[in-house]
């Protein structure tokens, strides 16, 4: 059973084995955390992403980390919020599950997630936090991952995640 830890800093600063990027289907960079990761990783990341051929919503693809201190970047594409009746919750769960599966297959022991879909894609923060915490806690059980960091920038995501962790009795 991996530990789940909450931390408030930029995801690119974390010295973990792998970080997750909240990408889009084209996988060619963008704003938000995607932009931060591409700027910090350098142009080699974009070159590698071009070869990946995009990524479906709910899926995840691995690249190298280039200039970042981690070893791998796992690019996942969260759902755009369209009112909640368009499979958004299942797709968000799938992002967390697929990213954890890819990290485990790489042999990663430490993994960091941003709050996928809660920025430009508009997923309600409290609902996204519950899905993140429940899915991560469940999916990490059958893996060799030791610590999963939930990384946030903003106060609202941080307190929503804290509340969700408390509810699942996972707050250390
Ligand atoms: N470290 C950790 N979290 C961050 C950072 C950072 N450096 N910067 C922002 N966040 P978003 P999405 C948080 O919009 O909603 C992009 O243009 C931010 O506060 O990055 O999945 C892509 O190319 C928010 O809570 O991702 C896609 O087109 C969270 O990261 C689209 O946005 C996610 O916000 C994806 O939208």
Short mmCIF file of C-alpha atoms and ligand atoms in Angstrom, two decimals:
data_model
loop_
_atom_site.label_atom_id
_atom_site.label_comp_id
_atom_site.label_asym_id
_atom_site.label_seq_id
_atom_site.Cartn_x
_atom_site.Cartn_y
_atom_site.Cartn_z
CA UNK A 1 0.00 0.00 0.00
CA UNK A 2 1.57 3.28 -1.13
CA UNK A 3 1.48 6.38 1.06
CA UNK A 4 -0.57 9.25 -0.34
CA UNK A 5 0.88 12.67 0.48
CA UNK A 6 -0.39 16.15 -0.15
CA UNK A 7 2.08 18.87 -1.08
CA UNK A 8 1.75 22.47 -2.21
CA UNK A 9 4.48 23.40 -4.69
CA UNK A 10 5.23 23.36 -8.40
CA UNK A 11 5.24 19.78 -9.67
CA UNK A 12 8.42 20.37 -11.70
CA UNK A 13 10.41 20.85 -8.49
CA UNK A 14 9.69 17.40 -7.12
CA UNK A 15 12.50 14.87 -7.08
CA UNK A 16 10.33 11.84 -7.70
CA UNK A 17 10.69 9.02 -10.21
CA UNK A 18 7.80 10.21 -12.36
CA UNK A 19 5.47 13.19 -12.61
CA UNK A 20 2.12 13.26 -14.36
CA UNK A 21 1.28 15.98 -16.88
CA UNK A 22 -2.30 17.20 -17.41
CA UNK A 23 -1.91 17.26 -21.20
CA UNK A 24 -4.33 17.56 -24.12
CA UNK A 25 -5.01 15.02 -26.87
CA UNK A 26 -2.47 16.52 -29.21
CA UNK A 27 0.27 16.23 -26.57
CA UNK A 28 2.07 19.24 -28.01
CA UNK A 29 2.09 21.47 -24.94
CA UNK A 30 -0.33 24.14 -23.78
CA UNK A 31 -1.06 26.34 -20.78
CA UNK A 32 -1.38 25.47 -17.08
CA UNK A 33 0.75 22.71 -15.67
CA UNK A 34 1.44 21.41 -19.22
CA UNK A 35 3.10 24.71 -20.12
CA UNK A 36 5.13 24.74 -16.90
CA UNK A 37 6.35 21.18 -17.53
CA UNK A 38 7.29 21.84 -21.17
CA UNK A 39 9.17 25.05 -20.27
CA UNK A 40 11.09 23.35 -17.47
CA UNK A 41 11.83 20.16 -19.43
CA UNK A 42 13.15 22.03 -22.48
CA UNK A 43 12.54 21.60 -26.24
CA UNK A 44 13.56 17.93 -26.27
CA UNK A 45 10.25 17.08 -24.62
CA UNK A 46 8.22 18.58 -27.46
CA UNK A 47 10.31 16.65 -29.98
CA UNK A 48 9.63 13.40 -28.15
CA UNK A 49 5.92 14.23 -27.78
CA UNK A 50 5.61 14.78 -31.54
CA UNK A 51 6.57 11.14 -32.05
CA UNK A 52 3.95 9.90 -29.56
CA UNK A 53 1.07 10.66 -31.94
CA UNK A 54 -1.28 12.14 -29.35
CA UNK A 55 -3.18 10.53 -26.48
CA UNK A 56 -6.87 9.72 -25.99
CA UNK A 57 -8.85 11.24 -23.14
CA UNK A 58 -8.50 8.99 -20.08
CA UNK A 59 -5.33 7.35 -21.41
CA UNK A 60 -1.65 7.95 -20.49
CA UNK A 61 1.65 7.92 -22.40
CA UNK A 62 5.23 8.00 -21.09
CA UNK A 63 8.13 10.18 -22.21
CA UNK A 64 11.55 10.93 -20.79
CA UNK A 65 11.94 13.86 -18.41
CA UNK A 66 14.65 15.75 -20.36
CA UNK A 67 15.82 18.67 -18.14
CA UNK A 68 13.55 17.85 -15.18
CA UNK A 69 14.89 16.19 -12.03
CA UNK A 70 12.50 13.23 -12.33
CA UNK A 71 13.09 10.24 -14.67
CA UNK A 72 9.81 10.07 -16.56
CA UNK A 73 6.80 12.18 -17.46
CA UNK A 74 3.46 10.42 -17.76
CA UNK A 75 1.15 12.47 -19.98
CA UNK A 76 -2.52 11.91 -19.33
CA UNK A 77 -5.50 13.67 -20.86
CA UNK A 78 -8.28 14.58 -18.47
CA UNK A 79 -11.89 15.10 -19.56
CA UNK A 80 -13.28 18.55 -20.28
CA UNK A 81 -16.17 19.22 -17.92
CA UNK A 82 -19.42 19.27 -19.92
CA UNK A 83 -21.96 19.16 -17.10
CA UNK A 84 -21.11 15.74 -15.65
CA UNK A 85 -23.30 13.46 -17.81
CA UNK A 86 -20.69 12.75 -20.44
CA UNK A 87 -18.57 10.17 -18.66
CA UNK A 88 -16.35 12.80 -17.04
CA UNK A 89 -16.01 10.95 -13.70
CA UNK A 90 -15.07 7.62 -15.35
CA UNK A 91 -12.58 9.33 -17.64
CA UNK A 92 -10.93 11.15 -14.74
CA UNK A 93 -10.67 7.86 -12.82
CA UNK A 94 -9.13 6.30 -15.88
CA UNK A 95 -6.44 9.03 -15.99
CA UNK A 96 -5.34 8.20 -12.45
CA UNK A 97 -5.51 4.41 -13.01
CA UNK A 98 -3.66 4.43 -16.33
CA UNK A 99 -0.96 6.77 -15.00
CA UNK A 100 -0.39 4.52 -11.97
CA UNK A 101 -0.24 1.44 -14.20
CA UNK A 102 2.35 3.09 -16.46
CA UNK A 103 4.39 4.24 -13.45
CA UNK A 104 4.36 0.75 -11.96
CA UNK A 105 5.36 -0.81 -15.29
CA UNK A 106 8.37 1.54 -15.37
CA UNK A 107 9.37 0.45 -11.86
CA UNK A 108 8.74 3.91 -10.39
CA UNK A 109 8.54 4.03 -6.60
CA UNK A 110 7.48 7.66 -6.30
CA UNK A 111 4.92 9.46 -8.46
CA UNK A 112 3.42 12.96 -8.39
CA UNK A 113 0.02 14.02 -9.77
CA UNK A 114 -1.34 17.51 -10.40
CA UNK A 115 -5.10 18.02 -9.94
CA UNK A 116 -6.01 16.77 -13.43
CA UNK A 117 -8.85 18.61 -15.26
CA UNK A 118 -9.40 21.19 -12.49
CA UNK A 119 -7.86 24.11 -14.40
CA UNK A 120 -8.63 24.86 -18.04
CA UNK A 121 -10.87 21.77 -18.31
CA UNK A 122 -13.20 23.04 -15.56
CA UNK A 123 -13.89 19.86 -13.54
CA UNK A 124 -15.47 20.86 -10.19
CA UNK A 125 -12.69 20.86 -7.63
CA UNK A 126 -14.39 18.97 -4.78
CA UNK A 127 -15.64 16.17 -7.02
CA UNK A 128 -12.26 15.91 -8.73
CA UNK A 129 -10.51 15.69 -5.34
CA UNK A 130 -12.74 12.81 -4.21
CA UNK A 131 -12.10 10.92 -7.44
CA UNK A 132 -8.35 11.56 -7.24
CA UNK A 133 -8.03 10.33 -3.65
CA UNK A 134 -10.29 7.27 -3.98
CA UNK A 135 -8.81 6.15 -7.27
CA UNK A 136 -5.20 6.66 -6.23
CA UNK A 137 -5.69 4.82 -2.93
CA UNK A 138 -7.35 1.90 -4.66
CA UNK A 139 -5.16 1.68 -7.76
CA UNK A 140 -1.89 1.91 -5.84
CA UNK A 141 -2.66 -1.12 -3.68
CA UNK A 142 -1.53 -3.77 -6.13
CA UNK A 143 1.64 -1.93 -7.22
CA UNK A 144 5.21 -1.50 -6.03
CA UNK A 145 4.74 2.27 -5.71
CA UNK A 146 5.80 3.58 -2.31
CA UNK A 147 4.65 7.20 -2.27
CA UNK A 148 2.17 9.09 -4.42
CA UNK A 149 2.17 12.87 -4.09
CA UNK A 150 -0.93 14.91 -4.86
CA UNK A 151 0.52 18.28 -5.83
CA UNK A 152 -1.46 21.49 -5.80
CA UNK A 153 -0.81 25.13 -6.36
CA UNK A 154 -4.05 26.72 -5.29
CA UNK A 155 -5.72 26.84 -1.91
CA UNK A 156 -9.06 25.47 -3.10
CA UNK A 157 -7.64 22.26 -4.55
CA UNK A 158 -5.42 21.85 -1.52
CA UNK A 159 -8.28 22.01 0.98
CA UNK A 160 -10.54 19.82 -1.19
CA UNK A 161 -7.84 17.16 -1.39
CA UNK A 162 -7.16 17.43 2.33
CA UNK A 163 -10.83 16.90 3.06
CA UNK A 164 -11.01 13.92 0.70
CA UNK A 165 -7.93 12.35 2.32
CA UNK A 166 -9.44 12.85 5.75
CA UNK A 167 -12.66 11.20 4.60
CA UNK A 168 -10.73 8.17 3.37
CA UNK A 169 -8.69 8.18 6.61
CA UNK A 170 -5.49 8.62 4.62
CA UNK A 171 -4.25 11.86 6.11
CA UNK A 172 -0.85 11.19 7.76
N1 LIG B 1 2.35 22.46 -10.37
C1 LIG B 1 1.26 21.83 -9.90
N2 LIG B 1 0.00 22.15 -10.26
C2 LIG B 1 -0.15 23.15 -11.15
C3 LIG B 1 0.94 23.87 -11.70
C4 LIG B 1 2.25 23.48 -11.27
N3 LIG B 1 3.34 24.09 -11.72
N4 LIG B 1 0.45 24.80 -12.56
C5 LIG B 1 -0.88 24.70 -12.56
N5 LIG B 1 -1.25 23.70 -11.70
P1 LIG B 1 -4.52 22.73 -16.02
P2 LIG B 1 -6.46 20.76 -17.07
C6 LIG B 1 -2.61 23.20 -11.39
O1 LIG B 1 -5.28 23.84 -16.61
O2 LIG B 1 -7.56 21.40 -16.33
C7 LIG B 1 -3.49 22.90 -20.74
O3 LIG B 1 -3.49 23.98 -21.62
C8 LIG B 1 -3.77 24.15 -11.60
O4 LIG B 1 -3.92 25.00 -10.48
O5 LIG B 1 -3.05 22.73 -16.10
O6 LIG B 1 -6.33 19.25 -17.05
C9 LIG B 1 -3.31 21.56 -21.46
O7 LIG B 1 -2.51 21.69 -22.59
C10 LIG B 1 -4.93 23.17 -11.74
O8 LIG B 1 -5.50 22.90 -10.46
O9 LIG B 1 -4.99 21.28 -16.63
C11 LIG B 1 -4.72 21.20 -21.80
O10 LIG B 1 -5.14 21.81 -23.01
C12 LIG B 1 -4.30 21.90 -12.27
O11 LIG B 1 -2.89 22.14 -12.28
C13 LIG B 1 -5.53 21.73 -20.65
O12 LIG B 1 -4.77 22.82 -20.11
C14 LIG B 1 -4.74 21.49 -13.68
O13 LIG B 1 -4.96 22.64 -14.48
C15 LIG B 1 -5.73 20.71 -19.57
O14 LIG B 1 -6.57 21.25 -18.58
#
